[in-house]
Amino acid sequence: YSYGITAALLAGGATVSLITGQPAGAQVAQNDAQNISRVVPRAGAPESFADLTQQLQPAVVNISTRQRITVETNPFAGSPFADLFGGQGQPTTREAQSLGSGFIISADGYVVTNNHVITPDGRAELEEVTVTMPDGTEYTAEVVGKDAESDLAVLKIERDEPFPFVRFGDSSQARVGDWVIAIGNPFGLGGTVTSGIVSAVLRRAGAGAYDRYIQTDASINRGNSGGPLFDMQGNVIGINNAIFSPSGGSVGIGFAIPAEIAAPLVQKLISGEEILRGYLGVQIQPMNEDLASALGLPANRGEFIQSVVPGEAAEQAGLQAGDVVVKVNGEDVTPEQTLSFIVANIEPGKRVPVEIVRNGDRRTLQVNVGRRPSAEQLAAQQFNTEEEDGQSSPPSPSGDNASVVGALGLQAIPLNVQIARQLGMPDSTQGLVITAVDPNSDAARKGLSRGTIVLSANGRDVKQISDLEAVIRSAQSEGRGAVLLRVRSRGGPAISVPVRLR
């Protein structure tokens, strides 16, 4: 999932400033005033946010942390000479600090913020968290709980008198165009208020089980992370979290964790309850036009399974690479309602129906949902692949034996044992090996190259060039603009790639 601009998580949050101007059509004749009234905002657009800010700002706090990081000063660290010269540079420690925002949600001092605000460097030891009130009063905070997956953390501060606090609202009622304000600590400038509107709801901004945000144009900058996004009733409908920015500064595209996601998790952190998430154990790819065309399915519905983790819930239930998951537990899989999000919110151990499309046929499998591993375990998890055997490079085209598949813009030959061994594949591997690719073809743009093995096309094994040509003719007769190839490169897993026909 890539973007032309950088998605930057800020150690202080995200907010968007509102730039106002004349309403469209303002410079018109007076007798057109009646028509203008149809597009000018009706009563309800605030003339000022001052009263609301005055009520809310006392509960919004600044958060600073102090961490101690061990630094290796041995110049030979990591080399064969490290032990010989270890005495010349012993490990030392240095102090690191971060600044962010947060908000108090109860009179007894529970504070909500982002996990990345209090753990900007996951390798460092957290020594102290300080919460600073708007009047400058500082409190040393206890970390009650944190959750890296949702990027949420809860702190606790203490004093004899009650703290001012704010409440979570219902973010599911937020609509595009609603006014919002954000209060936070951008660049260490405490108590900064910005305003804007809801730019989008259920916005995807990256990856993961909770990739579902409220987008706003209220200014969000470094230091705003963990701060609240308020609706016009003074309820917290989001927790400012990230921005899109080519430079690191606000460009009017900020993201907040919706309250409907955050509030239940915050309560679990406060109660000490373990946060469990559902897991299937699949590597997935969102549907796009090429995939949809190759499979003959509607675009923007379902997600494609590239591979299945051995031994996990999906494999046990019979899910396979090449399946398209269209519905889980009665909920449609869409770009806004992703497979990861739906499954993560299902209790591990629960048996649910999963509707799939396999080779054009719809079927429903019953899946006992597994438990989602930690973010660290997921990052380390690898799918089964064969090791390279260090043999020579892939074969070159060999005259008449290299057949041209014109509709895909490539040349290929049947795979045999000798070629399979050269490519580091098991002797039993069957398929076609690509010997040349037209650099102007979609196959080249999709990363297919000399030495790539084509295992199947549109779910059918291809052992001879005629097998692949038959699949292409069938796709053309059905009006499909692409063919889904199951391919594998040296040392890598098998993946499915939709290639457009020429």
PDB file of C-alpha atoms in Angstrom, residues 226-394:
ATOM      1  CA  GLY A 226      -2.591  11.948  21.277  1.00  0.00           C
ATOM      2  CA  GLY A 227      -4.666  15.121  21.485  1.00  0.00           C
ATOM      3  CA  PRO A 228      -8.455  15.195  21.100  1.00  0.00           C
ATOM      4  CA  LEU A 229     -10.564  16.011  18.056  1.00  0.00           C
ATOM      5  CA  PHE A 230     -13.858  17.523  19.283  1.00  0.00           C
ATOM      6  CA  ASP A 231     -17.256  17.853  17.672  1.00  0.00           C
ATOM      7  CA  MET A 232     -19.396  20.938  18.231  1.00  0.00           C
ATOM      8  CA  GLN A 233     -21.028  19.375  21.303  1.00  0.00           C
ATOM      9  CA  GLY A 234     -17.631  19.123  23.001  1.00  0.00           C
ATOM     10  CA  ASN A 235     -17.352  15.343  22.672  1.00  0.00           C
ATOM     11  CA  VAL A 236     -14.120  13.607  21.707  1.00  0.00           C
ATOM     12  CA  ILE A 237     -14.818  11.920  18.368  1.00  0.00           C
ATOM     13  CA  GLY A 238     -11.181  11.190  17.517  1.00  0.00           C
ATOM     14  CA  ILE A 239      -7.617  10.994  18.819  1.00  0.00           C
ATOM     15  CA  ASN A 240      -5.198  12.881  16.585  1.00  0.00           C
ATOM     16  CA  ASN A 241      -2.637  10.433  15.306  1.00  0.00           C
ATOM     17  CA  ALA A 242      -0.972  11.042  11.942  1.00  0.00           C
ATOM     18  CA  ILE A 243      -0.676  13.236   8.883  1.00  0.00           C
ATOM     19  CA  PHE A 244       0.121  12.982   5.206  1.00  0.00           C
ATOM     20  CA  SER A 245       2.949  15.337   4.455  1.00  0.00           C
ATOM     21  CA  PRO A 246       5.798  15.631   1.955  1.00  0.00           C
ATOM     22  CA  SER A 247       7.764  17.762   4.406  1.00  0.00           C
ATOM     23  CA  GLY A 248       6.705  16.682   7.903  1.00  0.00           C
ATOM     24  CA  GLY A 249       4.485  19.722   8.432  1.00  0.00           C
ATOM     25  CA  SER A 250       0.730  20.040   8.137  1.00  0.00           C
ATOM     26  CA  VAL A 251      -0.687  20.308   4.622  1.00  0.00           C
ATOM     27  CA  GLY A 252      -4.304  19.919   5.688  1.00  0.00           C
ATOM     28  CA  ILE A 253      -4.557  16.119   5.651  1.00  0.00           C
ATOM     29  CA  GLY A 254      -4.667  14.743   9.168  1.00  0.00           C
ATOM     30  CA  PHE A 255      -5.974  11.532  10.677  1.00  0.00           C
ATOM     31  CA  ALA A 256      -7.629  10.752  13.991  1.00  0.00           C
ATOM     32  CA  ILE A 257      -8.430   7.368  15.557  1.00  0.00           C
ATOM     33  CA  PRO A 258     -12.259   7.230  15.727  1.00  0.00           C
ATOM     34  CA  ALA A 259     -13.774   7.233  19.214  1.00  0.00           C
ATOM     35  CA  GLU A 260     -15.861   4.180  18.343  1.00  0.00           C
ATOM     36  CA  ILE A 261     -12.585   2.223  18.025  1.00  0.00           C
ATOM     37  CA  ALA A 262     -10.645   3.952  20.801  1.00  0.00           C
ATOM     38  CA  ALA A 263     -13.196   4.091  23.629  1.00  0.00           C
ATOM     39  CA  PRO A 264     -13.693   0.307  24.144  1.00  0.00           C
ATOM     40  CA  LEU A 265      -9.942  -0.305  23.974  1.00  0.00           C
ATOM     41  CA  VAL A 266      -9.263   2.481  26.479  1.00  0.00           C
ATOM     42  CA  GLN A 267     -11.697   0.881  28.932  1.00  0.00           C
ATOM     43  CA  LYS A 268      -9.918  -2.461  28.533  1.00  0.00           C
ATOM     44  CA  LEU A 269      -6.558  -0.825  29.224  1.00  0.00           C
ATOM     45  CA  ILE A 270      -7.952   0.856  32.344  1.00  0.00           C
ATOM     46  CA  SER A 271      -9.449  -2.382  33.657  1.00  0.00           C
ATOM     47  CA  GLY A 272      -6.263  -4.332  32.935  1.00  0.00           C
ATOM     48  CA  GLU A 273      -8.102  -6.609  30.544  1.00  0.00           C
ATOM     49  CA  GLU A 274      -5.980  -8.281  27.887  1.00  0.00           C
ATOM     50  CA  ILE A 275      -6.778  -7.067  24.377  1.00  0.00           C
ATOM     51  CA  LEU A 276      -7.384 -10.077  22.145  1.00  0.00           C
ATOM     52  CA  ARG A 277      -7.908  -9.816  18.414  1.00  0.00           C
ATOM     53  CA  GLY A 278      -9.038 -12.257  15.786  1.00  0.00           C
ATOM     54  CA  TYR A 279      -6.680 -13.614  13.128  1.00  0.00           C
ATOM     55  CA  LEU A 280      -7.026 -15.737   9.997  1.00  0.00           C
ATOM     56  CA  GLY A 281      -3.416 -16.145   8.936  1.00  0.00           C
ATOM     57  CA  VAL A 282      -3.450 -14.951   5.336  1.00  0.00           C
ATOM     58  CA  GLN A 283      -1.414 -12.569   3.228  1.00  0.00           C
ATOM     59  CA  ILE A 284      -3.946 -10.392   1.442  1.00  0.00           C
ATOM     60  CA  GLN A 285      -4.115  -7.905  -1.377  1.00  0.00           C
ATOM     61  CA  PRO A 286      -6.935  -5.389  -1.882  1.00  0.00           C
ATOM     62  CA  MET A 287      -8.917  -5.808  -5.066  1.00  0.00           C
ATOM     63  CA  ASN A 288      -8.032  -3.430  -7.878  1.00  0.00           C
ATOM     64  CA  GLU A 289      -9.216  -3.018 -11.454  1.00  0.00           C
ATOM     65  CA  ASP A 290      -6.671  -5.443 -12.885  1.00  0.00           C
ATOM     66  CA  LEU A 291      -7.440  -8.159 -10.332  1.00  0.00           C
ATOM     67  CA  ALA A 292     -11.174  -7.652 -10.766  1.00  0.00           C
ATOM     68  CA  SER A 293     -10.829  -7.817 -14.546  1.00  0.00           C
ATOM     69  CA  ALA A 294      -8.745 -10.987 -14.404  1.00  0.00           C
ATOM     70  CA  LEU A 295     -11.167 -12.696 -12.040  1.00  0.00           C
ATOM     71  CA  GLY A 296     -14.361 -11.394 -13.617  1.00  0.00           C
ATOM     72  CA  LEU A 297     -15.462  -9.850 -10.319  1.00  0.00           C
ATOM     73  CA  PRO A 298     -16.717  -6.384  -9.340  1.00  0.00           C
ATOM     74  CA  ALA A 299     -13.996  -3.935  -8.287  1.00  0.00           C
ATOM     75  CA  ASN A 300     -13.813  -2.576  -4.746  1.00  0.00           C
ATOM     76  CA  ARG A 301     -15.342  -5.675  -3.215  1.00  0.00           C
ATOM     77  CA  GLY A 302     -13.436  -8.384  -1.389  1.00  0.00           C
ATOM     78  CA  GLU A 303      -9.742  -9.007  -0.806  1.00  0.00           C
ATOM     79  CA  PHE A 304      -7.483 -11.455  -2.605  1.00  0.00           C
ATOM     80  CA  ILE A 305      -5.515 -14.107  -0.696  1.00  0.00           C
ATOM     81  CA  GLN A 306      -1.923 -14.224  -1.902  1.00  0.00           C
ATOM     82  CA  SER A 307      -0.822 -16.945   0.517  1.00  0.00           C
ATOM     83  CA  VAL A 308      -1.925 -18.807   3.620  1.00  0.00           C
ATOM     84  CA  VAL A 309       0.093 -19.200   6.822  1.00  0.00           C
ATOM     85  CA  PRO A 310       0.573 -22.924   7.538  1.00  0.00           C
ATOM     86  CA  GLY A 311      -1.284 -24.194  10.592  1.00  0.00           C
ATOM     87  CA  GLU A 312      -3.356 -21.051  11.175  1.00  0.00           C
ATOM     88  CA  ALA A 313      -7.139 -20.646  11.121  1.00  0.00           C
ATOM     89  CA  ALA A 314      -7.454 -19.997   7.379  1.00  0.00           C
ATOM     90  CA  GLU A 315      -5.554 -23.135   6.343  1.00  0.00           C
ATOM     91  CA  GLN A 316      -7.424 -25.269   8.874  1.00  0.00           C
ATOM     92  CA  ALA A 317     -10.734 -24.069   7.417  1.00  0.00           C
ATOM     93  CA  GLY A 318      -9.665 -24.783   3.832  1.00  0.00           C
ATOM     94  CA  LEU A 319      -8.963 -21.268   2.571  1.00  0.00           C
ATOM     95  CA  GLN A 320      -6.438 -21.231  -0.270  1.00  0.00           C
ATOM     96  CA  ALA A 321      -4.194 -18.836  -2.129  1.00  0.00           C
ATOM     97  CA  GLY A 322      -6.222 -17.368  -4.988  1.00  0.00           C
ATOM     98  CA  ASP A 323      -9.475 -17.175  -3.008  1.00  0.00           C
ATOM     99  CA  VAL A 324     -11.261 -13.828  -2.822  1.00  0.00           C
ATOM    100  CA  VAL A 325     -12.843 -13.180   0.581  1.00  0.00           C
ATOM    101  CA  VAL A 326     -16.043 -11.194   0.055  1.00  0.00           C
ATOM    102  CA  LYS A 327     -17.832 -11.523   3.386  1.00  0.00           C
ATOM    103  CA  VAL A 328     -16.913 -12.433   6.981  1.00  0.00           C
ATOM    104  CA  ASN A 329     -19.498 -13.160   9.664  1.00  0.00           C
ATOM    105  CA  GLY A 330     -22.164 -11.476   7.539  1.00  0.00           C
ATOM    106  CA  GLU A 331     -20.158  -8.290   6.928  1.00  0.00           C
ATOM    107  CA  ASP A 332     -19.105  -7.301   3.421  1.00  0.00           C
ATOM    108  CA  VAL A 333     -15.370  -6.825   2.832  1.00  0.00           C
ATOM    109  CA  THR A 334     -14.887  -3.403   1.242  1.00  0.00           C
ATOM    110  CA  PRO A 335     -12.118  -0.774   1.066  1.00  0.00           C
ATOM    111  CA  GLU A 336     -13.707   0.912   4.089  1.00  0.00           C
ATOM    112  CA  GLN A 337     -14.497  -2.326   5.939  1.00  0.00           C
ATOM    113  CA  THR A 338     -11.293  -4.269   5.397  1.00  0.00           C
ATOM    114  CA  LEU A 339     -10.766  -7.946   6.063  1.00  0.00           C
ATOM    115  CA  SER A 340      -8.144  -7.160   8.718  1.00  0.00           C
ATOM    116  CA  PHE A 341     -10.483  -4.776  10.539  1.00  0.00           C
ATOM    117  CA  ILE A 342     -13.451  -7.154  10.526  1.00  0.00           C
ATOM    118  CA  VAL A 343     -11.447 -10.151  11.697  1.00  0.00           C
ATOM    119  CA  ALA A 344      -9.476  -8.228  14.336  1.00  0.00           C
ATOM    120  CA  ASN A 345     -12.762  -7.299  16.003  1.00  0.00           C
ATOM    121  CA  ILE A 346     -13.950 -10.907  16.232  1.00  0.00           C
ATOM    122  CA  GLU A 347     -13.247 -12.728  19.469  1.00  0.00           C
ATOM    123  CA  PRO A 348     -10.578 -15.419  19.043  1.00  0.00           C
ATOM    124  CA  GLY A 349     -12.080 -18.902  19.122  1.00  0.00           C
ATOM    125  CA  LYS A 350     -15.391 -17.847  17.635  1.00  0.00           C
ATOM    126  CA  ARG A 351     -16.628 -19.874  14.666  1.00  0.00           C
ATOM    127  CA  VAL A 352     -17.797 -17.624  11.822  1.00  0.00           C
ATOM    128  CA  PRO A 353     -18.855 -18.075   8.180  1.00  0.00           C
ATOM    129  CA  VAL A 354     -16.421 -16.752   5.575  1.00  0.00           C
ATOM    130  CA  GLU A 355     -17.790 -16.306   2.071  1.00  0.00           C
ATOM    131  CA  ILE A 356     -15.271 -16.635  -0.746  1.00  0.00           C
ATOM    132  CA  VAL A 357     -15.072 -16.735  -4.532  1.00  0.00           C
ATOM    133  CA  ARG A 358     -12.896 -19.582  -5.828  1.00  0.00           C
ATOM    134  CA  ASN A 359     -12.478 -20.106  -9.565  1.00  0.00           C
ATOM    135  CA  GLY A 360     -15.629 -18.126 -10.195  1.00  0.00           C
ATOM    136  CA  ASP A 361     -17.761 -20.105  -7.726  1.00  0.00           C
ATOM    137  CA  ARG A 362     -19.091 -18.708  -4.455  1.00  0.00           C
ATOM    138  CA  ARG A 363     -18.841 -20.883  -1.393  1.00  0.00           C
ATOM    139  CA  THR A 364     -18.965 -20.456   2.375  1.00  0.00           C
ATOM    140  CA  LEU A 365     -16.433 -21.942   4.783  1.00  0.00           C
ATOM    141  CA  GLN A 366     -16.701 -22.096   8.561  1.00  0.00           C
ATOM    142  CA  VAL A 367     -13.607 -20.686  10.262  1.00  0.00           C
ATOM    143  CA  ASN A 368     -12.556 -20.920  13.905  1.00  0.00           C
ATOM    144  CA  VAL A 369     -10.932 -17.496  14.269  1.00  0.00           C
ATOM    145  CA  GLY A 370      -7.431 -17.580  15.724  1.00  0.00           C
ATOM    146  CA  ARG A 371      -5.651 -15.104  17.968  1.00  0.00           C
ATOM    147  CA  ARG A 372      -3.769 -12.296  16.256  1.00  0.00           C
ATOM    148  CA  PRO A 373      -0.033 -12.301  17.051  1.00  0.00           C
ATOM    149  CA  SER A 374       1.702  -9.174  18.296  1.00  0.00           C
ATOM    150  CA  ALA A 375       2.945  -6.567  15.831  1.00  0.00           C
ATOM    151  CA  GLU A 376       6.494  -7.786  16.405  1.00  0.00           C
ATOM    152  CA  GLN A 377       5.523 -11.406  15.713  1.00  0.00           C
ATOM    153  CA  LEU A 378       3.669 -10.424  12.564  1.00  0.00           C
ATOM    154  CA  ALA A 379       6.669  -8.468  11.307  1.00  0.00           C
ATOM    155  CA  ALA A 380       8.920 -11.467  11.889  1.00  0.00           C
ATOM    156  CA  GLN A 381       6.513 -13.962  10.389  1.00  0.00           C
ATOM    157  CA  GLN A 382       7.589 -15.363   7.043  1.00  0.00           C
ATOM    158  CA  PHE A 383       5.770 -17.566   4.620  1.00  0.00           C
ATOM    159  CA  ASN A 384       7.337 -20.891   3.644  1.00  0.00           C
ATOM    160  CA  THR A 385       9.780 -20.511   0.781  1.00  0.00           C
ATOM    161  CA  GLU A 386      12.434 -22.737  -0.749  1.00  0.00           C
ATOM    162  CA  GLU A 387      16.044 -21.656  -0.229  1.00  0.00           C
ATOM    163  CA  GLU A 388      18.165 -20.680  -3.234  1.00  0.00           C
ATOM    164  CA  ASP A 389      20.739 -23.280  -4.114  1.00  0.00           C
ATOM    165  CA  GLY A 390      23.304 -20.818  -5.463  1.00  0.00           C
ATOM    166  CA  GLN A 391      23.184 -22.225  -8.973  1.00  0.00           C
ATOM    167  CA  SER A 392      23.686 -20.298 -12.191  1.00  0.00           C
ATOM    168  CA  SER A 393      21.374 -17.644 -13.637  1.00  0.00           C
ATOM    169  CA  PRO A 394      18.077 -18.468 -15.392  1.00  0.00           C
TER     170      PRO A 394
END
